[in-house]
């Protein structure tokens, strides 16, 4: 089923002269900047690429609730608790918009969730790292949501209409998420020496995993070329990573924290920072299922799905009863 739904046969970008008339007309619409809507003709590879990317994105939002959800009961004040609760609820909403967008491509939410639970569909590598302290919740909001925004703002212009519209709404909420994270970091970094040390430790542990969120370096990105030709992706992984570093380093300086990269240096010529690449072997290990929390995250999702089974069945039974009553009354 995985191969049928999401595995694209080849990500080699074909020239217009290699395309059928239908494919060429489609590519020309993309090139003109037109949005593609669900009922319109699209190449099978385009559909599968979108199901893979939107599905992975939806799963990330849902799995992404876990590291922060872990801290709702331990947030230091009532206000912080209310804010965190609202943020985690937003992530659930984002997951639902994205599953709906994927469903318009002819795949059901149940199928996508089954693939996630079977370990056959991915979710973002970042959520396989633990949140050990309250400062980690600040670092997640600041860095993880910051990276998510950097990636998602261009996706508002993605070529598939339902994905683009979902992204517009999601981005508005993500900017609040990022600011609440930075606000936590400000409090910690300007607090007692122990709090500042905690903030620095959180930055140390989340810096490279945040850089990995943008995906492998361009030379190892298998899907970028075709996804960019179809305007599913607007930027390459490395372009967005660079923009993220350039935006985030001054924010770290403002906090009085040190980015854990001895080779980080402003490069006047390129107008951006030179920085060290993440350890890509760690990234590939994490996405292969061997990160610090992969098993815990997946088990938590499977348990939640099983625990909610009675409720889903009750909803269907209730809908069936109402439908039967309506038919009987006609
Ligand atoms: N994690 O050829 P590429 C959030 C996989 S934000 C895991 O470059 P592509 C908000 C990739 O799937 C996080 N796997 O792939 C939040 C492919 O494997 P496959 C979610 C990754 O698709 C904040 C292989 O590596 N955001 O959740 C990752 O062109 C706080 C080769 O890579 C999105 O999903 C990774 N980081 O580019 C929630 C944004 N990177 O499928 C809660 C939409 C790559 O062939 C709390 N997605 N892989 O088996 C995208 O923009 C793209 O899919 C990329 C990857 C850029 C992530």
JSON list of C-alpha atoms in Angstrom, two decimals, residues 15 51 54 115 129 173 179 185-186 200 206 232 247 257 276 279 310:
[
{"chain": "A", "resi": 15, "resn": "UNK", "atom": "CA", "xyz": [11.92, 18.02, -20.16]},
{"chain": "A", "resi": 51, "resn": "UNK", "atom": "CA", "xyz": [0.41, 12.81, -0.43]},
{"chain": "A", "resi": 54, "resn": "UNK", "atom": "CA", "xyz": [1.41, 16.67, 3.17]},
{"chain": "A", "resi": 115, "resn": "UNK", "atom": "CA", "xyz": [1.12, 3.93, 7.39]},
{"chain": "A", "resi": 129, "resn": "UNK", "atom": "CA", "xyz": [14.48, 14.31, 20.58]},
{"chain": "A", "resi": 173, "resn": "UNK", "atom": "CA", "xyz": [-0.62, 30.48, 14.29]},
{"chain": "A", "resi": 179, "resn": "UNK", "atom": "CA", "xyz": [7.11, 34.21, 19.90]},
{"chain": "A", "resi": 185, "resn": "UNK", "atom": "CA", "xyz": [13.97, 31.85, 26.41]},
{"chain": "A", "resi": 186, "resn": "UNK", "atom": "CA", "xyz": [14.12, 35.57, 27.32]},
{"chain": "A", "resi": 200, "resn": "UNK", "atom": "CA", "xyz": [22.14, 27.55, 26.98]},
{"chain": "A", "resi": 206, "resn": "UNK", "atom": "CA", "xyz": [18.28, 21.74, 19.82]},
{"chain": "A", "resi": 232, "resn": "UNK", "atom": "CA", "xyz": [5.35, 21.86, -4.57]},
{"chain": "A", "resi": 247, "resn": "UNK", "atom": "CA", "xyz": [17.65, 34.97, 11.18]},
{"chain": "A", "resi": 257, "resn": "UNK", "atom": "CA", "xyz": [23.51, 32.82, 24.44]},
{"chain": "A", "resi": 276, "resn": "UNK", "atom": "CA", "xyz": [28.88, 23.85, 10.40]},
{"chain": "A", "resi": 279, "resn": "UNK", "atom": "CA", "xyz": [25.98, 15.39, 11.60]},
{"chain": "A", "resi": 310, "resn": "UNK", "atom": "CA", "xyz": [-14.43, 3.10, 21.28]}
]
